[in-house]
């Protein structure tokens, strides 16, 4: 598959995502500078983590005006896959491709830690390499990952089974204690109604190699490759 | 003081006679001024005076510390730079890879404005690394605060810690550089004057580094990055005077950071050096004393003169004088020295990153730095004079009070009655307690290289595209240095080497940050001199040359000096990252051994240790160091890891054997059954004594003979302690001799909960 890994000023997980996709999984993965207005020829787009534009104003708020975002919107509207992680999730929310907003962590502190998430369904292009109910260790590293939606949207997300990943303990139990940032309903990752755009706060690229502490993250990438490849 | 300095309202071009108050502001003595005046043959202009004051400050000029640096071993085949010759030290780690590293202090700014002080400390050290063309791949931070529970200073100490930690994280996280290690320690003499030392490690291909030089005459000076403001004016001078109750008034001397801009600068500079090295001759960051020091230091190295047009420098605000512009310490600025035919290429390169570049001067054949404003020459200072500050060898005298405390004999204290309670108390002691409250606020894994995270003996970072990894740590045994400067500083080096070796990495080189009080006081200069001698002696014994560093003197608050704290940053290399050794026990039934000593220990090993401080409230007793034994232990750890004989290894230091054993058990989530271990003599010394050159390891029993043979070869005594207990999360216990028997869960909770409780209540 051909992956475009977007790079905004201040993005820093671009190289990490590229490393996993290209060097671990043998895919084509190109880093695409935010001024590029054309994503034709790419099967999938990854919007990686970082502090785009320093997260000044609001996380992801400035990045959504970058030239590449128009191409990203067209790519998404065409039904092709878009995966956003961390700051990438924030950008997708700011751009209206996903509902909700990411607020400051309820601890009011940055949190970098190992984190388990429960896979709630295995019939999406981001989770099909897992089984529903699996607990994946996907590290988190963010100061503003507290996912917020209003009651109506939450009900809609629940009804449409669009919450694909929830913060959980190592056994996959979704508990308040396992929620690292105060997100509503322990939401770690959501998908759009069409099922081709997913955003999550965790960093699957950080648990895609045993040497670095785990390989659970590979399942997210492998899901994309299996589903859309 | 910005806007009120000698240059603000005086015509900048005319030489002026200076009064004592102006000299005091510049931290220059009358003698020093006279010496400069004699060299100039006239009074100095205000701008010249400001440049002189900054470059001759302790912070830039190392007036009181430089003569001591001859004690350091600095050369080895794998060391590629001269000490002080570049922004950081470069070490060849093999396979064509070069590591660049340095540690630096930002103590005074952090005492006044903890968030920005710590943040810009990170920013400064990162610029030192990418100024050489290396990509920063790891950060460490060595922090010292006053006691969090102090009845008077506690609230302020807690506020400082929160602010500093947030600042270190806020800047480093935004840059996307993992924080992989460091320390947070506490002591009463850090209350008014916390220590914030930041270390950065970068990587480059061999032959691809660039120097901070003008490369001779005929080149063009380009300023890249932030506009120049009044922030940080006189920061170098500020760092070279003691703090007092009026220090808060110096808040304008603290810079404000913009990590986003630094991230762009970092990417642009690394790319520039890697892809277009032929366009430029030098690269330098703006640190202390801003444009003055960055340009003058490059000119000194490049044996050129300089012409600087201050009018060209983009400013953040109106009304700034030439003096302000030359001395501003505004962050996130770089000086690029370009070949004239490639100036436009360089500018286009930075424009790609949305970064502004401005030509601010040229290099000349002369030997002076000439500064122009509105066409008029307002400074013409000899570069040789500016970069050759006077150096002093002050009087040195041991502090009789410290000597008396060091002479205390711990054998005069009664032995311990309840070792279990003492162990739990030690695990919850601030210096030993789990520091996750701090480290979880730092991104530890970005760049996907981090093999061992903070909380390990050393951070381990693999090098992509190679089988190698580096191990890095910081150590600074301040309390021991206060008792015995030579032995305490030597111990700091040994602990750092042990920490690196416990991961299986071979110690290669050291960077150091000397945090001391006012060296003009004989007791302080004695501490400094003896500590530097010891760093030299220990580094020689361990084969780890000193490649870079920083001296932070005048760490005093209202007349009280900080606990003398040389911080040692150690680099080691693992030739095969798959051989990395972790600190936690990993498999039930593994043998647990103590490497480097018998169980029985004399009471003297309690000297200066955590147990005496926590259980007896005493900072006293002898500091014992055996450099040969340390070198032998390091050799054994590295050789054993290389032969894959170890399943875990952990340095035995603060709190002694019992704490080391507990930490390995907690980290691995497995108990330790060492009840059969027995010793003669005192329990406190055997359990909590801090004899050096020891480590607790676990191993497959099948490797016992091989490890024993290797230990015999290297002359290291080994003592079997027991075995790793069966996996039993609920029932696991920690047993050592007939003195220690506690539930592992209780020990883990004491260790884990202490710091959050102290900070969050």
PDB file of C-alpha atoms in Angstrom, chain B residues 173-403:
ATOM      1  CA  UNK B 173       7.634  17.346  24.589  1.00  0.00           C
ATOM      2  CA  UNK B 174       6.910  19.965  21.961  1.00  0.00           C
ATOM      3  CA  UNK B 175      10.310  19.382  20.348  1.00  0.00           C
ATOM      4  CA  UNK B 176       9.699  15.662  20.057  1.00  0.00           C
ATOM      5  CA  UNK B 177      12.842  14.594  21.866  1.00  0.00           C
ATOM      6  CA  UNK B 178      12.377  11.792  24.390  1.00  0.00           C
ATOM      7  CA  UNK B 179      13.364  12.376  27.986  1.00  0.00           C
ATOM      8  CA  UNK B 180      15.096   9.147  28.939  1.00  0.00           C
ATOM      9  CA  UNK B 181      16.631   9.742  32.326  1.00  0.00           C
ATOM     10  CA  UNK B 182      17.979  12.002  34.985  1.00  0.00           C
ATOM     11  CA  UNK B 183      17.369  12.402  38.691  1.00  0.00           C
ATOM     12  CA  UNK B 184      15.242  14.338  41.108  1.00  0.00           C
ATOM     13  CA  UNK B 185      16.764  14.705  44.556  1.00  0.00           C
ATOM     14  CA  UNK B 186      16.162  16.788  47.615  1.00  0.00           C
ATOM     15  CA  UNK B 187      18.157  18.508  50.324  1.00  0.00           C
ATOM     16  CA  UNK B 188      17.722  21.443  52.681  1.00  0.00           C
ATOM     17  CA  UNK B 189      20.385  23.550  50.998  1.00  0.00           C
ATOM     18  CA  UNK B 190      18.559  23.580  47.684  1.00  0.00           C
ATOM     19  CA  UNK B 191      15.579  25.414  49.153  1.00  0.00           C
ATOM     20  CA  UNK B 192      16.409  28.889  47.954  1.00  0.00           C
ATOM     21  CA  UNK B 193      18.397  27.734  44.971  1.00  0.00           C
ATOM     22  CA  UNK B 194      17.063  24.715  43.101  1.00  0.00           C
ATOM     23  CA  UNK B 195      19.295  23.066  40.534  1.00  0.00           C
ATOM     24  CA  UNK B 196      18.018  22.514  37.021  1.00  0.00           C
ATOM     25  CA  UNK B 197      20.582  20.782  34.837  1.00  0.00           C
ATOM     26  CA  UNK B 198      19.538  19.617  31.392  1.00  0.00           C
ATOM     27  CA  UNK B 199      21.496  17.205  29.237  1.00  0.00           C
ATOM     28  CA  UNK B 200      20.998  16.551  25.570  1.00  0.00           C
ATOM     29  CA  UNK B 201      22.411  13.778  23.422  1.00  0.00           C
ATOM     30  CA  UNK B 202      22.519  13.927  19.653  1.00  0.00           C
ATOM     31  CA  UNK B 203      23.624  11.647  16.874  1.00  0.00           C
ATOM     32  CA  UNK B 204      25.273  12.189  13.508  1.00  0.00           C
ATOM     33  CA  UNK B 205      27.195  10.276  10.914  1.00  0.00           C
ATOM     34  CA  UNK B 206      30.926  10.493  11.324  1.00  0.00           C
ATOM     35  CA  UNK B 207      32.398  13.371   9.331  1.00  0.00           C
ATOM     36  CA  UNK B 208      29.116  15.251   9.100  1.00  0.00           C
ATOM     37  CA  UNK B 209      29.486  17.584  12.089  1.00  0.00           C
ATOM     38  CA  UNK B 210      30.067  21.297  11.732  1.00  0.00           C
ATOM     39  CA  UNK B 211      31.982  23.650  13.980  1.00  0.00           C
ATOM     40  CA  UNK B 212      31.052  26.916  15.637  1.00  0.00           C
ATOM     41  CA  UNK B 213      33.519  28.988  13.678  1.00  0.00           C
ATOM     42  CA  UNK B 214      33.627  31.858  11.255  1.00  0.00           C
ATOM     43  CA  UNK B 215      36.109  29.884   9.165  1.00  0.00           C
ATOM     44  CA  UNK B 216      38.183  32.989   8.469  1.00  0.00           C
ATOM     45  CA  UNK B 217      37.415  36.286   6.736  1.00  0.00           C
ATOM     46  CA  UNK B 218      35.000  36.877   3.874  1.00  0.00           C
ATOM     47  CA  UNK B 219      31.979  35.003   5.199  1.00  0.00           C
ATOM     48  CA  UNK B 220      28.495  36.213   5.924  1.00  0.00           C
ATOM     49  CA  UNK B 221      26.736  36.189   9.303  1.00  0.00           C
ATOM     50  CA  UNK B 222      23.052  35.303   9.140  1.00  0.00           C
ATOM     51  CA  UNK B 223      20.732  35.474  12.092  1.00  0.00           C
ATOM     52  CA  UNK B 224      17.965  32.877  11.904  1.00  0.00           C
ATOM     53  CA  UNK B 225      14.886  32.438  14.035  1.00  0.00           C
ATOM     54  CA  UNK B 226      13.263  34.674  16.582  1.00  0.00           C
ATOM     55  CA  UNK B 227      13.301  38.419  16.629  1.00  0.00           C
ATOM     56  CA  UNK B 228      15.459  39.999  19.286  1.00  0.00           C
ATOM     57  CA  UNK B 229      13.780  41.355  22.381  1.00  0.00           C
ATOM     58  CA  UNK B 230      14.806  42.584  25.757  1.00  0.00           C
ATOM     59  CA  UNK B 231      14.311  39.232  27.453  1.00  0.00           C
ATOM     60  CA  UNK B 232      17.256  37.670  29.152  1.00  0.00           C
ATOM     61  CA  UNK B 233      19.273  40.834  29.097  1.00  0.00           C
ATOM     62  CA  UNK B 234      22.251  40.268  31.384  1.00  0.00           C
ATOM     63  CA  UNK B 235      21.403  36.610  31.882  1.00  0.00           C
ATOM     64  CA  UNK B 236      25.073  35.650  31.822  1.00  0.00           C
ATOM     65  CA  UNK B 237      25.790  38.191  34.499  1.00  0.00           C
ATOM     66  CA  UNK B 238      22.730  37.164  36.478  1.00  0.00           C
ATOM     67  CA  UNK B 239      24.040  33.613  36.543  1.00  0.00           C
ATOM     68  CA  UNK B 240      27.282  34.854  38.007  1.00  0.00           C
ATOM     69  CA  UNK B 241      26.007  36.577  41.119  1.00  0.00           C
ATOM     70  CA  UNK B 242      24.311  35.202  44.204  1.00  0.00           C
ATOM     71  CA  UNK B 243      20.559  35.183  44.569  1.00  0.00           C
ATOM     72  CA  UNK B 244      19.046  37.397  47.212  1.00  0.00           C
ATOM     73  CA  UNK B 245      15.611  38.603  48.190  1.00  0.00           C
ATOM     74  CA  UNK B 246      15.753  41.167  45.409  1.00  0.00           C
ATOM     75  CA  UNK B 247      16.369  38.526  42.744  1.00  0.00           C
ATOM     76  CA  UNK B 248      12.742  38.491  41.736  1.00  0.00           C
ATOM     77  CA  UNK B 249      13.378  41.966  40.397  1.00  0.00           C
ATOM     78  CA  UNK B 250      15.657  40.325  37.868  1.00  0.00           C
ATOM     79  CA  UNK B 251      12.751  38.504  36.302  1.00  0.00           C
ATOM     80  CA  UNK B 252      13.361  40.345  33.006  1.00  0.00           C
ATOM     81  CA  UNK B 253      16.676  38.448  32.941  1.00  0.00           C
ATOM     82  CA  UNK B 254      14.704  35.203  32.546  1.00  0.00           C
ATOM     83  CA  UNK B 255      13.959  34.297  28.952  1.00  0.00           C
ATOM     84  CA  UNK B 256      10.656  33.063  27.591  1.00  0.00           C
ATOM     85  CA  UNK B 257      10.720  30.013  25.377  1.00  0.00           C
ATOM     86  CA  UNK B 258       8.998  29.189  22.109  1.00  0.00           C
ATOM     87  CA  UNK B 259       9.548  25.456  21.581  1.00  0.00           C
ATOM     88  CA  UNK B 260       7.603  25.427  18.324  1.00  0.00           C
ATOM     89  CA  UNK B 261      10.077  27.855  16.787  1.00  0.00           C
ATOM     90  CA  UNK B 262      12.936  25.783  18.159  1.00  0.00           C
ATOM     91  CA  UNK B 263      11.483  22.649  16.564  1.00  0.00           C
ATOM     92  CA  UNK B 264      11.528  24.385  13.174  1.00  0.00           C
ATOM     93  CA  UNK B 265      15.068  25.642  13.779  1.00  0.00           C
ATOM     94  CA  UNK B 266      16.184  22.168  14.774  1.00  0.00           C
ATOM     95  CA  UNK B 267      14.770  20.517  11.660  1.00  0.00           C
ATOM     96  CA  UNK B 268      16.106  23.242   9.407  1.00  0.00           C
ATOM     97  CA  UNK B 269      19.593  23.251  10.902  1.00  0.00           C
ATOM     98  CA  UNK B 270      19.983  19.477  10.950  1.00  0.00           C
ATOM     99  CA  UNK B 271      18.826  19.305   7.329  1.00  0.00           C
ATOM    100  CA  UNK B 272      21.096  22.179   6.347  1.00  0.00           C
ATOM    101  CA  UNK B 273      24.177  20.504   7.763  1.00  0.00           C
ATOM    102  CA  UNK B 274      23.283  17.042   6.488  1.00  0.00           C
ATOM    103  CA  UNK B 275      22.247  18.063   2.989  1.00  0.00           C
ATOM    104  CA  UNK B 276      24.034  21.344   2.253  1.00  0.00           C
ATOM    105  CA  UNK B 277      27.121  21.415   4.373  1.00  0.00           C
ATOM    106  CA  UNK B 278      29.055  23.029   1.516  1.00  0.00           C
ATOM    107  CA  UNK B 279      26.934  26.180   1.745  1.00  0.00           C
ATOM    108  CA  UNK B 280      28.104  27.101   5.218  1.00  0.00           C
ATOM    109  CA  UNK B 281      31.309  27.256   7.237  1.00  0.00           C
ATOM    110  CA  UNK B 282      29.914  27.406  10.744  1.00  0.00           C
ATOM    111  CA  UNK B 283      26.817  27.200  12.895  1.00  0.00           C
ATOM    112  CA  UNK B 284      26.356  28.538  16.383  1.00  0.00           C
ATOM    113  CA  UNK B 285      23.505  28.978  18.789  1.00  0.00           C
ATOM    114  CA  UNK B 286      22.660  32.104  20.712  1.00  0.00           C
ATOM    115  CA  UNK B 287      23.077  31.317  24.369  1.00  0.00           C
ATOM    116  CA  UNK B 288      24.254  33.385  27.273  1.00  0.00           C
ATOM    117  CA  UNK B 289      25.204  36.909  26.172  1.00  0.00           C
ATOM    118  CA  UNK B 290      23.388  36.434  22.874  1.00  0.00           C
ATOM    119  CA  UNK B 291      24.826  37.877  19.696  1.00  0.00           C
ATOM    120  CA  UNK B 292      27.931  39.013  21.524  1.00  0.00           C
ATOM    121  CA  UNK B 293      29.141  35.630  22.655  1.00  0.00           C
ATOM    122  CA  UNK B 294      27.951  33.618  19.689  1.00  0.00           C
ATOM    123  CA  UNK B 295      29.684  35.828  17.148  1.00  0.00           C
ATOM    124  CA  UNK B 296      32.804  36.552  19.153  1.00  0.00           C
ATOM    125  CA  UNK B 297      33.396  32.919  20.068  1.00  0.00           C
ATOM    126  CA  UNK B 298      33.050  31.894  16.428  1.00  0.00           C
ATOM    127  CA  UNK B 299      35.453  34.622  15.380  1.00  0.00           C
ATOM    128  CA  UNK B 300      37.991  33.537  17.983  1.00  0.00           C
ATOM    129  CA  UNK B 301      37.855  29.970  16.650  1.00  0.00           C
ATOM    130  CA  UNK B 302      37.936  31.114  13.044  1.00  0.00           C
ATOM    131  CA  UNK B 303      40.741  33.642  13.626  1.00  0.00           C
ATOM    132  CA  UNK B 304      38.779  36.378  11.915  1.00  0.00           C
ATOM    133  CA  UNK B 305      37.453  39.787  12.740  1.00  0.00           C
ATOM    134  CA  UNK B 306      33.779  40.739  12.668  1.00  0.00           C
ATOM    135  CA  UNK B 307      31.638  43.577  11.459  1.00  0.00           C
ATOM    136  CA  UNK B 308      28.117  43.619  12.857  1.00  0.00           C
ATOM    137  CA  UNK B 309      25.361  45.967  11.829  1.00  0.00           C
ATOM    138  CA  UNK B 310      22.966  46.163  14.782  1.00  0.00           C
ATOM    139  CA  UNK B 311      20.410  48.057  12.712  1.00  0.00           C
ATOM    140  CA  UNK B 312      19.875  44.906  10.656  1.00  0.00           C
ATOM    141  CA  UNK B 313      18.841  42.796  13.650  1.00  0.00           C
ATOM    142  CA  UNK B 314      15.047  42.343  13.627  1.00  0.00           C
ATOM    143  CA  UNK B 315      13.596  43.479  16.918  1.00  0.00           C
ATOM    144  CA  UNK B 316      10.599  42.508  18.906  1.00  0.00           C
ATOM    145  CA  UNK B 317       9.979  45.990  20.231  1.00  0.00           C
ATOM    146  CA  UNK B 318      10.832  49.581  19.482  1.00  0.00           C
ATOM    147  CA  UNK B 319      13.291  51.610  21.452  1.00  0.00           C
ATOM    148  CA  UNK B 320      15.927  48.937  21.938  1.00  0.00           C
ATOM    149  CA  UNK B 321      19.463  50.251  22.108  1.00  0.00           C
ATOM    150  CA  UNK B 322      22.444  48.697  20.377  1.00  0.00           C
ATOM    151  CA  UNK B 323      23.504  47.599  23.801  1.00  0.00           C
ATOM    152  CA  UNK B 324      20.242  45.712  24.265  1.00  0.00           C
ATOM    153  CA  UNK B 325      20.566  44.069  20.864  1.00  0.00           C
ATOM    154  CA  UNK B 326      24.123  42.916  21.437  1.00  0.00           C
ATOM    155  CA  UNK B 327      23.364  41.448  24.879  1.00  0.00           C
ATOM    156  CA  UNK B 328      19.810  40.162  24.496  1.00  0.00           C
ATOM    157  CA  UNK B 329      19.336  36.503  25.327  1.00  0.00           C
ATOM    158  CA  UNK B 330      16.155  36.070  23.340  1.00  0.00           C
ATOM    159  CA  UNK B 331      15.739  32.366  22.701  1.00  0.00           C
ATOM    160  CA  UNK B 332      15.448  30.322  19.518  1.00  0.00           C
ATOM    161  CA  UNK B 333      18.025  32.162  17.464  1.00  0.00           C
ATOM    162  CA  UNK B 334      20.929  30.708  15.523  1.00  0.00           C
ATOM    163  CA  UNK B 335      23.930  32.230  13.828  1.00  0.00           C
ATOM    164  CA  UNK B 336      24.758  30.763  10.441  1.00  0.00           C
ATOM    165  CA  UNK B 337      28.122  31.608   8.924  1.00  0.00           C
ATOM    166  CA  UNK B 338      27.649  31.167   5.201  1.00  0.00           C
ATOM    167  CA  UNK B 339      29.798  31.330   2.133  1.00  0.00           C
ATOM    168  CA  UNK B 340      28.854  34.543   0.328  1.00  0.00           C
ATOM    169  CA  UNK B 341      27.867  32.732  -2.869  1.00  0.00           C
ATOM    170  CA  UNK B 342      25.385  30.571  -0.955  1.00  0.00           C
ATOM    171  CA  UNK B 343      23.647  33.217   1.157  1.00  0.00           C
ATOM    172  CA  UNK B 344      20.509  33.074  -0.982  1.00  0.00           C
ATOM    173  CA  UNK B 345      20.505  29.265  -0.891  1.00  0.00           C
ATOM    174  CA  UNK B 346      20.671  29.348   2.881  1.00  0.00           C
ATOM    175  CA  UNK B 347      17.868  31.879   3.073  1.00  0.00           C
ATOM    176  CA  UNK B 348      15.662  29.821   0.789  1.00  0.00           C
ATOM    177  CA  UNK B 349      16.374  26.725   2.858  1.00  0.00           C
ATOM    178  CA  UNK B 350      15.152  28.404   6.026  1.00  0.00           C
ATOM    179  CA  UNK B 351      12.193  29.972   4.249  1.00  0.00           C
ATOM    180  CA  UNK B 352      10.966  26.448   3.488  1.00  0.00           C
ATOM    181  CA  UNK B 353      10.602  26.074   7.256  1.00  0.00           C
ATOM    182  CA  UNK B 354       8.906  29.488   7.564  1.00  0.00           C
ATOM    183  CA  UNK B 355      11.995  30.847   9.286  1.00  0.00           C
ATOM    184  CA  UNK B 356      13.273  34.379   8.828  1.00  0.00           C
ATOM    185  CA  UNK B 357      16.941  35.012   8.072  1.00  0.00           C
ATOM    186  CA  UNK B 358      18.762  38.329   8.207  1.00  0.00           C
ATOM    187  CA  UNK B 359      22.286  39.190   7.177  1.00  0.00           C
ATOM    188  CA  UNK B 360      23.719  40.928  10.235  1.00  0.00           C
ATOM    189  CA  UNK B 361      27.388  41.112   9.404  1.00  0.00           C
ATOM    190  CA  UNK B 362      30.492  39.741   7.798  1.00  0.00           C
ATOM    191  CA  UNK B 363      33.766  38.270   8.880  1.00  0.00           C
ATOM    192  CA  UNK B 364      36.887  40.304   8.245  1.00  0.00           C
ATOM    193  CA  UNK B 365      40.649  39.927   8.220  1.00  0.00           C
ATOM    194  CA  UNK B 366      41.026  42.023  11.356  1.00  0.00           C
ATOM    195  CA  UNK B 367      41.190  40.922  14.964  1.00  0.00           C
ATOM    196  CA  UNK B 368      38.406  43.094  16.288  1.00  0.00           C
ATOM    197  CA  UNK B 369      34.668  42.908  16.528  1.00  0.00           C
ATOM    198  CA  UNK B 370      33.336  46.178  15.152  1.00  0.00           C
ATOM    199  CA  UNK B 371      29.723  47.070  15.785  1.00  0.00           C
ATOM    200  CA  UNK B 372      27.943  49.694  13.739  1.00  0.00           C
ATOM    201  CA  UNK B 373      24.772  51.613  14.368  1.00  0.00           C
ATOM    202  CA  UNK B 374      23.442  54.155  11.867  1.00  0.00           C
ATOM    203  CA  UNK B 375      26.760  53.913  10.078  1.00  0.00           C
ATOM    204  CA  UNK B 376      28.790  54.861  13.138  1.00  0.00           C
ATOM    205  CA  UNK B 377      31.219  52.518  14.831  1.00  0.00           C
ATOM    206  CA  UNK B 378      30.017  52.042  18.383  1.00  0.00           C
ATOM    207  CA  UNK B 379      32.374  49.264  19.413  1.00  0.00           C
ATOM    208  CA  UNK B 380      35.765  48.059  18.258  1.00  0.00           C
ATOM    209  CA  UNK B 381      36.819  45.431  20.744  1.00  0.00           C
ATOM    210  CA  UNK B 382      39.791  43.102  20.413  1.00  0.00           C
ATOM    211  CA  UNK B 383      38.414  39.566  20.103  1.00  0.00           C
ATOM    212  CA  UNK B 384      41.460  38.104  21.794  1.00  0.00           C
ATOM    213  CA  UNK B 385      40.831  40.189  24.889  1.00  0.00           C
ATOM    214  CA  UNK B 386      37.114  39.407  25.059  1.00  0.00           C
ATOM    215  CA  UNK B 387      37.738  35.664  24.868  1.00  0.00           C
ATOM    216  CA  UNK B 388      40.616  35.655  27.290  1.00  0.00           C
ATOM    217  CA  UNK B 389      39.099  36.621  30.611  1.00  0.00           C
ATOM    218  CA  UNK B 390      41.321  36.788  33.632  1.00  0.00           C
ATOM    219  CA  UNK B 391      41.421  33.582  35.586  1.00  0.00           C
ATOM    220  CA  UNK B 392      41.685  33.247  39.293  1.00  0.00           C
ATOM    221  CA  UNK B 393      42.932  30.706  41.734  1.00  0.00           C
ATOM    222  CA  UNK B 394      41.183  31.822  44.892  1.00  0.00           C
ATOM    223  CA  UNK B 395      42.186  30.761  48.372  1.00  0.00           C
ATOM    224  CA  UNK B 396      41.010  27.298  49.306  1.00  0.00           C
ATOM    225  CA  UNK B 397      40.289  26.100  52.798  1.00  0.00           C
ATOM    226  CA  UNK B 398      38.380  23.040  53.969  1.00  0.00           C
ATOM    227  CA  UNK B 399      35.255  23.814  55.914  1.00  0.00           C
ATOM    228  CA  UNK B 400      36.029  22.679  59.488  1.00  0.00           C
ATOM    229  CA  UNK B 401      32.336  22.071  60.152  1.00  0.00           C
ATOM    230  CA  UNK B 402      32.074  19.668  57.214  1.00  0.00           C
ATOM    231  CA  UNK B 403      35.293  17.961  58.227  1.00  0.00           C
TER     232      UNK B 403
END
